Structure formats: C-alpha cells, structure tokens
Amino acid sequence: MTRTPGTITASSTGVAARATDVWKVYGAGEAQVVALRSVSVELRRGQFTAIMGPSGSGKSTLMHCLAGLDTVTRGEVSIGATKLAGLSDAGLTKLRRDQVGFIFQQFNLLPTLTAEENILLPLSIAGRKPDPAWYDTVIETVGLRERLHHRPSQLSGGQQQRVACARALVSRPEVVFADEPTGNLDSRSGAEVLGFLRHSVRDFGQTIVMVTHDPNAASYADRVIFLADGEVVTELREPTADAVLETMKRIDVLAASRDGDV
Amino acid sequence: MLRATLKSLMSRKLRLVLSGLAVVLGVMFVAGAFVLTDTLGRSFTSLFSTAYANTDVQVAAKSKVATGVGNDQGVASLPGSLVDTVRQVPGVASATGEVQVDGARVIGHNGKVVTTYGAPQFGMNWTGGGFAQLEPGSRAPAADDEIVINAGLAKTADLKIGDQVSVLTLEPKKTFTLVGIFGYSGGRDSLGGEQSVAFTTPVAQQLMLGTPDAYSDVDVRAGPGVSDSALRDRVATAVGGDYQVKTGKQLADDASAGFQKALSFFNYVLLGFAGVALFVGIFLILNTFSIIVAQRVRELALMRSLGASRRQIINSVLLEALVIGTIASVLGLGAGIGVGALLAYLFANLGASGLHLAGIGVPASAVIASFAVGVVITLVAATLPALRAARVAPIAAMREVAATDRPLTRVTVAGSVVTAAGIGVLGVGLAGDGGDATLWAILGGVLVSFIGVALLTPLIGRPVVSVLGRLFAWSVPGQLGRRNSARNPRRTAITAAALMVGLALITGVNVILTSATSSIHNVADTQVSADLVISGEGGNSSIPPTFDKAVLDKTRSTPGVAQVAGFYHDQARVDGKVTGVDAVDDPQALRDMFGLSAKSGTIGTEGSGQLIVDEKQATSLGLHVGSQVPVQLTRGDARTFTVTGIYRDNDVYAGWVLSAADVSGFRSAQPQQAMIKLTPGADVNSVKTAVNGLLADSPGINVADRTEYVDQQTSQFNTILTMIQILLALAILIAVLGIVNTLALSVLERTRELGLLRAIGLRRAQAMRMVTVEAVVISVFGALLGLAVGSGLGAAVVRALRDQGFTVLAFPWSRMALYLVLAAAVGVVAAILPAIRAAKVNVLAAIAYE
C-alpha cells in the first residue's frame, strides 16, 4: 500500500486516481472533526474498487475528495495525470465533465429530460457528440433501448439507476464514482446494476470506485478497501460476501490494533 | 400549531421578504397618495388664507356666462361706480376697486412666454394696499407704460428694475418698463407659484378686462367694531343681487374647497394605479404561497398525520399571510409617508416655487387604507393556496413526492367562463348602455377579463412557451431552461400573467391613442383643405394666446394665399345652455376649407346677428332656418340671433358659428386661430415663412402646416401615455419581482438537480444561463400576452367609439416591439439574483442524501 513519492510518475499510466497522505478536517479547535486521517490509496485502471466502512468512517468523504467534489485539507489527489490541488472551480468542473462519471444513490436524473437526453447530458454540456458505436454498446448493455424516450417518472427505480449508469459511462471517463448505487433498490434491481458495473469493468476496462455498506454489493468488486475513523484499516482482493462481512465484523478490532501500531 | 407556523415562517425569511415586497410597494403607493394629497391640501389651505388674510369682504361680479369651468372671475366685471356705492355703506372703512385676472403672460429674454406649472398668471392693477409689499428700490407704477411684478416672476424670468418687459394680455404684445418688484407677507415671493403683473388701474382695466372703468372685484375693509359677516350683509343689501359678496374667510374656504376637490380627483387617479399594482401583487402572493405549499407538502402531510385538522392547516397558511400582510402594511405605510413627503417637497420646490409646505401629516385615511388594503390583499391571495394545503393527504408524508401535473381542464373551463363574462360586461360598458355605471362596467369588465385570461394562461402557455423556448434554446443550458419553464405551467402562467396586466393596460391605451392620432390625421388629410394653421401653443392660463387682427388681412395679401379664415373662440350661453362658440371673419373660407354643406338655409354668408349650427344640435333643439336664438356673450346684454343656415354633420367641424362682426361681445376681440388655404401650386414653405414673419410680435402663436398642426394637437397624447407608463411602472416592477420570486423559489426547489448538473460538469456560467433563459421565456410570454390582450382591449374601445370619430384602428407596432424587447431585458435582469444563487449551489450539499 505505501508508496515512495519517486514512483508516482513512473506508474501513473496504470493508475486512474490516487490519494496521497490525504487529511480532511472539518471545523477548528474544540469542534474539530477529522474525517480523513492520512489516507493514501491508489486506484488502478480497469479495476472495480469498493470502499467500505461503518457510518462516519469517512468513506463518502474519501470518494468526494477523489472525485474533485470536495477539497482536501492536506495531501494530494490526482485523477489520471491531473493534480486536483490548485484547480479553480472552472478547472474542477471541466475535470468532472471530461474525466469523471457519477452514479448516485438517489439516481438524480433530470425529470424534464427523457432517458436518452439524460444519458447524453454530460456530452451535451461539454458540447461533444457521442461515439455512436460506444453509445450503442452502452445502451445495449444497460438494456434500455425500448425505454429511451421515457421520462424518469415513467421508469422503475432499477431502470432509472441503469440510466444513471449509462450516463456515467457514455463519456468514457477516467473513473466512475458510484455512491451507494444500490441503496435505493430492491435486491434484484440492485444485482442487475452491480452486474452491469462489473461487466463494464471486465469488458470495457472501465475504472469504477463504489462506496457501499452492503457486503453483498462489495463482493462484486475486485478489491475492497475498509475505512474506520478516517483511516484505511485493511483491504481484500477478489472478495466474497462472507469475507467482507467477516472483515466488517472485526473492523473495530482491526482499527484498534492499527492505532496501537502507530 | 401557532408556534409551528411562526417558526416555519421565521425559518424562511426569504419567502417572507419576497412575498411581502409586493404588498409593501402597493401599500406604499396608497399611503403615499394620501399623504401627498393631504399635505398639499393643507399647504394650499394655508396659502389661500394668506391670500385673503387682508380682505374683510369682497364684492365680485357674477359672470354673465357662468361656465362653471375653472375660474369665472375676470370674465365678469363690475362698473367703477359700484366702488363708490360700496364706499357709502356704513361700517366700510375703505373700498378699493381691484382688477385681478388670469392671463397676463410675460415674455422672457428668450422671446418665449414665461410659463408656470399650472399656477395662474395674474394681470392686476396696483392698488398699493393689500399684502403685496414693494421691495427696496421699487416704486409703484405711475405711468401707463410702467409695471411692477412679483418677486417670484422676477426670479423665474430673470428680470430687474429698469428692464423693458413685454406682456401678452387680451391685447397683443405690449412693452413696459419694470419699476418695481413686490413680495408677500411672510417673505414669500410667490403664492403657490403664481406670477403677477401689476399695471396702473386704467391700463389693467383695458388690457385685462377690455372695459374702461371696470373692476373684477371691490376689496372692502371693515371699520372698527364692525364684524366681517355683518359688513358682508350690509354690503350685499346695498349692491343688490347681481353681485357676489363674501367675507375673506368664505373666499379662502371656497378656494380651498375647490382645490381639495381637484386634489381628491388626483388622489383617485393615484389610487386607481395603486389598485392595478396591488392587483398584480395578488398574482405574486398567490404564486409565492402556492409554491411554498407545494414545497411544504411533506411538512403539511406530517402535521396532518400527527392529527392536525384541515381547518388548522388552512389557518396556519392564513396566519402566515396575516403576519406577512401586517408587517408589509407597516413597512408600506412608512415608505408611503416617505414617498408622499418627498413628492410634496419636490412639488413645492420644483413645480410651484413659493409654496410653503405645511407639516407632513399622516391622515387617518392613509393608515386605515394601508392596513385594510395590505392585509386584505394578502389574505385574499393566500386563500387558494391555503385550501390547496388543506387537501394534502397525510399519506404524502410517507412517500416520495412526485410533482403532480394536475389536468388543466377545470381551470381552463373556469377561465373561459370568466373571460366571456368579462368581455360581456366590457361590451355593455363600451356600448354605453350602462348610464352612470358605464365607467364601472368598463373597468369591471377589464378586471374580470384579466382574471379570465390569467386562468386561461396555463393552457395558452404550453404551445407558446414551447415555441418561445426554441428561440432561446440553441445551447444545452438554454434547452434546460426552456424545459424548466414548461415544467410547471401554472407557475409560469401566473408569473407571466402578472406581467401581462400592466403591459396590457399600457398597450390598450397605446392602441387607443395611436388610433386617435391616425384618425385625426386621416380626417385632416381627407376633409380639411387648409394648408397652414396659425394657432397658439396651448398655454395653461384661462386666456388663450391671441394675435393681432391685422395679421389676418396681411396674410390675405401674401402671395400664394387663396383663403384665410380667422377664428375667435369663447364661451357663451346659447338658448340657455353654456357652450363654446366660434366667430369667423370669412364664413365662406370656413365653409370651403371644412367642406361644410348646407342642410338648409345658406352657409358662408352669415353676418351680424346671424349664426349657423350643425344638423345634430339643430335637430335636438328643434331649430330651423329663421329660428330666433337667445345668446348671452361674455360682454354686453343678451341678444337674439337668427339661424341662417344648418350644415350637415361631418367628422371635422361642429358647433355654433357667429360672424366676426359680433366679436365685440367676446372676451377677447383678437383672433386665436386662423386657417390658410393656398392657391394651387403655391409653395407651402415660403408662405409659411412669410406668415411667420407677420407673427413676430406674437409669441406663443405659430404657424404650422397641416401635419405639424395635427402633431401639435396630438402631442398631449404622448404626455398622457408617458404619465400612464410612469404610473404603471410600479405594477410592472411588482410583476418583475414576481419573476424573481418564482425563479428564486424554483432554484431553491431544484437545488438537487442543480447540484447534479454541476457535478457532471455544468459550468457556473452555464447554470446562470439556464436560469436566465427560463426568466426570459416567462417575461417574453407575459409580454406577448399583454400585447395581445391590450391590443384586443384597445381595438374594442376604438371600434366602440367609431361614431365619435375613431375612423382608423392603428397599432403602435414599433412601440409594441420595444415593449417586447424591454420584456426580454427585464427577464435577464430578473434572473440575475436567482442565477447567482443557482451558480452558488454547493455541489456536495446538493447531492448528499437527506
């Protein structure tokens, strides 16, 4: 896990996003809350990474910082070859537009637009045309061809979330961040969405980072990073749902022993 | 429940401010009108009592032609012998014959008449008494070519003792030497902006009354121990019933009562416009409360599921309205007092110099009207949203609230019915069948039509907004904005309808005035063959500008001139009724230039003691050729005239026409107007230049070709239009606030969407553009509605007045286009704050769940 600064450039081609010694502190003095405590993670290109942890562990904060939605107090975050520190709002906006895709728990589709328009929205905002072959592939993969001209209110939750997935993928971003993508779905719709996400990693080489507290969802990932109290506690590769659950159960112990090490 | 309501209210201060602002502005208008008229009223009352302070009793002649319009004083005169009669009355200490008549116009250094802002321009005799006090270095006029003037006039016209001053009176320009300047008690240099020129008595009698040894009134001072009213009665007995005898206090009261009447009319006009502003305010408040209720559905449903009754929900919304209405009324009243005081100050210091303002007072009527209007308007506007809030089902608290797109059928049907009713009432009013209620029928019809159209607006809005949106939707933010504006048709509709009201009224008036102008031009071009017109430039004194009779003959002998008709106007009592009469020096020229044709008798031959009249009046009075008609002119005794001709009705000329041979009975024996017809092929401009030369000694009189003349006559329409636009600006401003309000609340409501858009790469500028497009679509839609409804109203009025000479229906296209462009600009301005708010949305906070 730990890296020496000298290797960053050399291996950057294989890394989609990276956080180095990231601290996130809210408030000051007595009211000070440390959300992230010297977190360093490296997200490899073409990998499906899940971030897990109990409530308040800092997993959402980490994702927001990685995605350029939030600023870090200390440390460095980069997406692809771009360092986020020092970017203006316009620069961050452009970065999000061109290199990042989002999937939210609340779907967050625009009610005034059809499914197709929602999917194409990031490209329209950027003033770009979709690559027709890739667009077809995405539509085919999410299985929404019949529903492209429906409004979000005419779609089920699972369908809405698949629209959101297609929207995140269609611009071929460096990395897609998914925030509890199955949190609002029943298990079957959730399984469909997760299967689709894994599929896009395997077949298209998409990089996906997913925050979740559902061990079953996490088991779809290639790698699970566990956070507790703002620190990376441990990680699992090629996890099973049982292994994730087991780790979650022991997470307080792990956190404590880690604190002891320091 | 009460506490919950108040807390909810306080937690949303923005909502409080926005919905309250409309009421504040409307109430401000109402309170301002009351405070202004009250303050001016008291100021003028004090002015009049100053003016009559030194008068114990005044004897004035009764006018032979009591017009009842304006100031009859000066039209009538009393003989000099009457002064002696009054002097003989026991108890009279002194009796002074006074000449004081409006209509002495001083010509300034620039060769133009020095004007006032509506205040009189008195010509008087210098009696040395009274409250006028000569300034140091001044002396009374002793010779016939000497005058003194009041200090206010001297200041305005920049005149100094020793200057040669030209004055226009009943007679053409005369030049005098200024020998003195006088002020009034209390250091006033003018009484309410009045200008006074004092001559020696014989000159004043000649120039202002046109009669030697005559006076306007006799100023009487009581001897010691004689009360004013006792003296009045004694004098009245002595002079007989032909004269009006009043005490100084009565005169002051009468003058002030007359002024109060004019002021209260002014007040009604202001209140009418305040009413329009408040009417628009209702739309704004209604919309604000509707949006708030929609946003609070979960909160309301929670209250319902916790056991709150429907009544309690209604009361909670109405309570909120009551609080807002009360606070807004207080603020509006305060602002209104400020505005009223400011306007009164401006009036006193810019308009009528020398008006000493009474203290600014707040009449009870202002307070009562402010609260009644502010609170009632807010409550009325909140009723509908309150009822809607009460219909929220408790279950709504448990489920995700979907934006319900309720069908528009009911509101459309209601709108059609209301619109039809409004048009019906308007039709009755315009047909003139309503008698005294005609004006009310028209106003009510317009109001009800507005409400009806507002109800229809959601339906009209769909296609129109869609088309409009396409115009602006060349970019992604534009498309998003367009869709947002089509998202909630009711919200867009009410917001646009508010803008419609003000613009419809402006457009309607515009159409009427434009049609009037076109009609006049049309009639003038097709039915009047005069090529040039000599006339006065209006002027506000009761004696209109005149020119030397000799100009008429000189014009006749100017090369290129075929015919000249010189006109004299005055009021007279004809067949027992006061009416305007014309006298013309060349009846044949009149006949030819206006194309008059005889129904019976002959037209164009009338001489002394004869008159002609139009067919309509002849019929209604039962006159025929040879009828004897009693006529009382301003001067001289009543005479009997013979009808020698009755001319056919036409669009350009009507009324009694006398011969110039009888003009000695007119108030001014000088012509006021002349029509000139040129010989074929004559050059209009060279004749015009020649006639202008003849008029060099007649400032205030000019010569214009036909088009210029009509333009002069219709220029007052522009003044009317400007006034209406200024007064309706507040209604428009409130409508703009409505747009700001709707957008601000929508941005608030769509925070999450904005956050998402920003998260996936929408730039701040793009977010702002999105909001701006929505605002522009709404405002342009409102403007289109206003232009359409206004054109409809205007056209209806013009059609209804077809018989009154509105022969042409014309639309002010360029102005209408200007309004549309302004509306788009207004949309951009209205979007500024909401757009900034939208751009500032914190992406993280917006998309975070809960």
PDB file of N, CA and C in Angstrom, chain A residues 64 69-70 89 93 96-97 102 104 106 108 110-113 117 121-122 124-125 167, chain B residues 476 480 483-484 487 752-753 756-764 766 843-844 847 849:
ATOM      1  N   HIS A  64     -15.743  11.747  -2.289  1.00  0.00           N
ATOM      2  CA  HIS A  64     -15.952  13.126  -2.735  1.00  0.00           C
ATOM      3  C   HIS A  64     -14.629  13.814  -3.022  1.00  0.00           C
ATOM      4  N   LEU A  69     -15.119  16.689  -5.849  1.00  0.00           N
ATOM      5  CA  LEU A  69     -16.304  17.403  -5.389  1.00  0.00           C
ATOM      6  C   LEU A  69     -15.978  18.168  -4.113  1.00  0.00           C
ATOM      7  N   ASP A  70     -14.988  17.690  -3.387  1.00  0.00           N
ATOM      8  CA  ASP A  70     -14.629  18.314  -2.122  1.00  0.00           C
ATOM      9  C   ASP A  70     -13.111  18.532  -2.137  1.00  0.00           C
ATOM     10  N   ASP A  89     -12.579  26.474  -9.748  1.00  0.00           N
ATOM     11  CA  ASP A  89     -13.889  25.839  -9.904  1.00  0.00           C
ATOM     12  C   ASP A  89     -14.097  25.432 -11.358  1.00  0.00           C
ATOM     13  N   THR A  93     -14.661  21.757 -12.643  1.00  0.00           N
ATOM     14  CA  THR A  93     -15.872  21.445 -13.409  1.00  0.00           C
ATOM     15  C   THR A  93     -15.504  20.723 -14.697  1.00  0.00           C
ATOM     16  N   ARG A  96     -14.402  17.184 -13.947  1.00  0.00           N
ATOM     17  CA  ARG A  96     -15.541  16.311 -13.673  1.00  0.00           C
ATOM     18  C   ARG A  96     -16.268  15.978 -14.964  1.00  0.00           C
ATOM     19  N   ARG A  97     -16.376  17.005 -15.811  1.00  0.00           N
ATOM     20  CA  ARG A  97     -17.122  16.826 -17.057  1.00  0.00           C
ATOM     21  C   ARG A  97     -16.440  15.797 -17.952  1.00  0.00           C
ATOM     22  N   PHE A 102     -20.492   9.967 -12.503  1.00  0.00           N
ATOM     23  CA  PHE A 102     -21.097   9.783 -11.179  1.00  0.00           C
ATOM     24  C   PHE A 102     -22.339   8.911 -11.253  1.00  0.00           C
ATOM     25  N   PHE A 104     -25.414   8.103  -8.386  1.00  0.00           N
ATOM     26  CA  PHE A 104     -25.830   8.448  -7.036  1.00  0.00           C
ATOM     27  C   PHE A 104     -26.843   7.451  -6.512  1.00  0.00           C
ATOM     28  N   GLN A 106     -29.555   8.391  -5.136  1.00  0.00           N
ATOM     29  CA  GLN A 106     -30.879   8.938  -5.470  1.00  0.00           C
ATOM     30  C   GLN A 106     -31.110   9.040  -6.979  1.00  0.00           C
ATOM     31  N   ASN A 108     -30.802  10.776  -9.238  1.00  0.00           N
ATOM     32  CA  ASN A 108     -30.534  12.135  -9.700  1.00  0.00           C
ATOM     33  C   ASN A 108     -30.598  12.303 -11.211  1.00  0.00           C
ATOM     34  N   LEU A 110     -32.630  14.197 -14.379  1.00  0.00           N
ATOM     35  CA  LEU A 110     -33.423  15.407 -14.557  1.00  0.00           C
ATOM     36  C   LEU A 110     -34.829  15.029 -15.005  1.00  0.00           C
ATOM     37  N   PRO A 111     -35.845  15.426 -14.229  1.00  0.00           N
ATOM     38  CA  PRO A 111     -37.209  14.986 -14.542  1.00  0.00           C
ATOM     39  C   PRO A 111     -37.724  15.541 -15.866  1.00  0.00           C
ATOM     40  N   THR A 112     -37.145  16.629 -16.341  1.00  0.00           N
ATOM     41  CA  THR A 112     -37.667  17.228 -17.577  1.00  0.00           C
ATOM     42  C   THR A 112     -37.114  16.545 -18.821  1.00  0.00           C
ATOM     43  N   LEU A 113     -36.074  15.738 -18.666  1.00  0.00           N
ATOM     44  CA  LEU A 113     -35.443  15.133 -19.838  1.00  0.00           C
ATOM     45  C   LEU A 113     -35.835  13.666 -19.975  1.00  0.00           C
ATOM     46  N   GLU A 117     -31.956  11.681 -23.290  1.00  0.00           N
ATOM     47  CA  GLU A 117     -31.381  13.007 -23.074  1.00  0.00           C
ATOM     48  C   GLU A 117     -30.570  13.051 -21.786  1.00  0.00           C
ATOM     49  N   LEU A 121     -26.613  13.894 -21.484  1.00  0.00           N
ATOM     50  CA  LEU A 121     -26.452  15.225 -20.898  1.00  0.00           C
ATOM     51  C   LEU A 121     -24.990  15.648 -20.700  1.00  0.00           C
ATOM     52  N   PRO A 122     -24.131  14.787 -20.091  1.00  0.00           N
ATOM     53  CA  PRO A 122     -22.738  15.237 -19.883  1.00  0.00           C
ATOM     54  C   PRO A 122     -22.054  15.601 -21.199  1.00  0.00           C
ATOM     55  N   SER A 124     -23.611  16.628 -23.954  1.00  0.00           N
ATOM     56  CA  SER A 124     -24.209  17.865 -24.471  1.00  0.00           C
ATOM     57  C   SER A 124     -23.621  19.073 -23.763  1.00  0.00           C
ATOM     58  N   ILE A 125     -23.479  18.949 -22.449  1.00  0.00           N
ATOM     59  CA  ILE A 125     -22.926  20.081 -21.704  1.00  0.00           C
ATOM     60  C   ILE A 125     -21.523  20.388 -22.211  1.00  0.00           C
ATOM     61  N   ARG A 167     -25.397   7.069 -18.189  1.00  0.00           N
ATOM     62  CA  ARG A 167     -24.959   8.458 -18.234  1.00  0.00           C
ATOM     63  C   ARG A 167     -23.507   8.580 -17.771  1.00  0.00           C
TER      64      ARG A 167
ATOM     65  N   VAL B 476     -27.185  23.859 -24.615  1.00  0.00           N
ATOM     66  CA  VAL B 476     -27.728  22.920 -23.637  1.00  0.00           C
ATOM     67  C   VAL B 476     -28.357  23.640 -22.447  1.00  0.00           C
ATOM     68  N   LEU B 480     -32.261  23.354 -21.221  1.00  0.00           N
ATOM     69  CA  LEU B 480     -32.670  23.007 -19.863  1.00  0.00           C
ATOM     70  C   LEU B 480     -33.590  24.091 -19.309  1.00  0.00           C
ATOM     71  N   ARG B 483     -37.031  23.856 -20.798  1.00  0.00           N
ATOM     72  CA  ARG B 483     -37.844  22.787 -20.224  1.00  0.00           C
ATOM     73  C   ARG B 483     -38.306  23.149 -18.834  1.00  0.00           C
ATOM     74  N   ASN B 484     -37.451  23.835 -18.094  1.00  0.00           N
ATOM     75  CA  ASN B 484     -37.853  24.232 -16.757  1.00  0.00           C
ATOM     76  C   ASN B 484     -39.057  25.161 -16.808  1.00  0.00           C
ATOM     77  N   ARG B 487     -42.205  23.382 -17.251  1.00  0.00           N
ATOM     78  CA  ARG B 487     -42.340  22.313 -16.287  1.00  0.00           C
ATOM     79  C   ARG B 487     -43.589  22.440 -15.444  1.00  0.00           C
ATOM     80  N   ARG B 752     -31.126  20.153  -5.757  1.00  0.00           N
ATOM     81  CA  ARG B 752     -30.520  18.852  -6.003  1.00  0.00           C
ATOM     82  C   ARG B 752     -30.158  18.672  -7.483  1.00  0.00           C
ATOM     83  N   GLU B 753     -31.113  19.091  -8.337  1.00  0.00           N
ATOM     84  CA  GLU B 753     -30.847  18.991  -9.775  1.00  0.00           C
ATOM     85  C   GLU B 753     -29.650  19.832 -10.186  1.00  0.00           C
ATOM     86  N   LEU B 756     -26.537  18.165  -9.203  1.00  0.00           N
ATOM     87  CA  LEU B 756     -26.205  17.086 -10.128  1.00  0.00           C
ATOM     88  C   LEU B 756     -25.579  17.648 -11.399  1.00  0.00           C
ATOM     89  N   LEU B 757     -26.239  18.671 -11.953  1.00  0.00           N
ATOM     90  CA  LEU B 757     -25.730  19.239 -13.201  1.00  0.00           C
ATOM     91  C   LEU B 757     -24.312  19.765 -13.019  1.00  0.00           C
ATOM     92  N   ARG B 758     -24.095  20.398 -11.867  1.00  0.00           N
ATOM     93  CA  ARG B 758     -22.755  20.914 -11.602  1.00  0.00           C
ATOM     94  C   ARG B 758     -21.786  19.752 -11.428  1.00  0.00           C
ATOM     95  N   ALA B 759     -22.256  18.686 -10.791  1.00  0.00           N
ATOM     96  CA  ALA B 759     -21.375  17.533 -10.560  1.00  0.00           C
ATOM     97  C   ALA B 759     -20.944  16.903 -11.867  1.00  0.00           C
ATOM     98  N   ILE B 760     -21.870  16.848 -12.822  1.00  0.00           N
ATOM     99  CA  ILE B 760     -21.478  16.193 -14.068  1.00  0.00           C
ATOM    100  C   ILE B 760     -20.930  17.191 -15.079  1.00  0.00           C
ATOM    101  N   GLY B 761     -20.597  18.389 -14.626  1.00  0.00           N
ATOM    102  CA  GLY B 761     -19.785  19.245 -15.486  1.00  0.00           C
ATOM    103  C   GLY B 761     -20.426  20.505 -16.021  1.00  0.00           C
ATOM    104  N   LEU B 762     -21.587  20.910 -15.488  1.00  0.00           N
ATOM    105  CA  LEU B 762     -22.171  22.179 -15.942  1.00  0.00           C
ATOM    106  C   LEU B 762     -21.400  23.311 -15.277  1.00  0.00           C
ATOM    107  N   ARG B 763     -20.903  24.251 -16.100  1.00  0.00           N
ATOM    108  CA  ARG B 763     -20.139  25.353 -15.532  1.00  0.00           C
ATOM    109  C   ARG B 763     -21.082  26.346 -14.866  1.00  0.00           C
ATOM    110  N   ARG B 764     -20.495  27.189 -13.978  1.00  0.00           N
ATOM    111  CA  ARG B 764     -21.318  28.188 -13.278  1.00  0.00           C
ATOM    112  C   ARG B 764     -22.043  29.067 -14.280  1.00  0.00           C
ATOM    113  N   GLN B 766     -22.901  28.429 -17.202  1.00  0.00           N
ATOM    114  CA  GLN B 766     -23.982  27.697 -17.882  1.00  0.00           C
ATOM    115  C   GLN B 766     -25.205  27.589 -16.987  1.00  0.00           C
ATOM    116  N   VAL B 843     -22.227  21.928  -4.571  1.00  0.00           N
ATOM    117  CA  VAL B 843     -22.447  20.642  -5.240  1.00  0.00           C
ATOM    118  C   VAL B 843     -22.604  19.514  -4.241  1.00  0.00           C
ATOM    119  N   LEU B 844     -21.716  19.476  -3.283  1.00  0.00           N
ATOM    120  CA  LEU B 844     -21.735  18.380  -2.311  1.00  0.00           C
ATOM    121  C   LEU B 844     -23.019  18.369  -1.513  1.00  0.00           C
ATOM    122  N   ILE B 847     -26.149  17.244  -3.551  1.00  0.00           N
ATOM    123  CA  ILE B 847     -26.384  15.864  -3.958  1.00  0.00           C
ATOM    124  C   ILE B 847     -26.346  14.899  -2.792  1.00  0.00           C
ATOM    125  N   TYR B 849     -27.417  12.812   0.235  1.00  0.00           N
ATOM    126  CA  TYR B 849     -28.754  12.328   0.548  1.00  0.00           C
ATOM    127  C   TYR B 849     -29.194  12.921   1.870  1.00  0.00           C
TER     128      TYR B 849
END
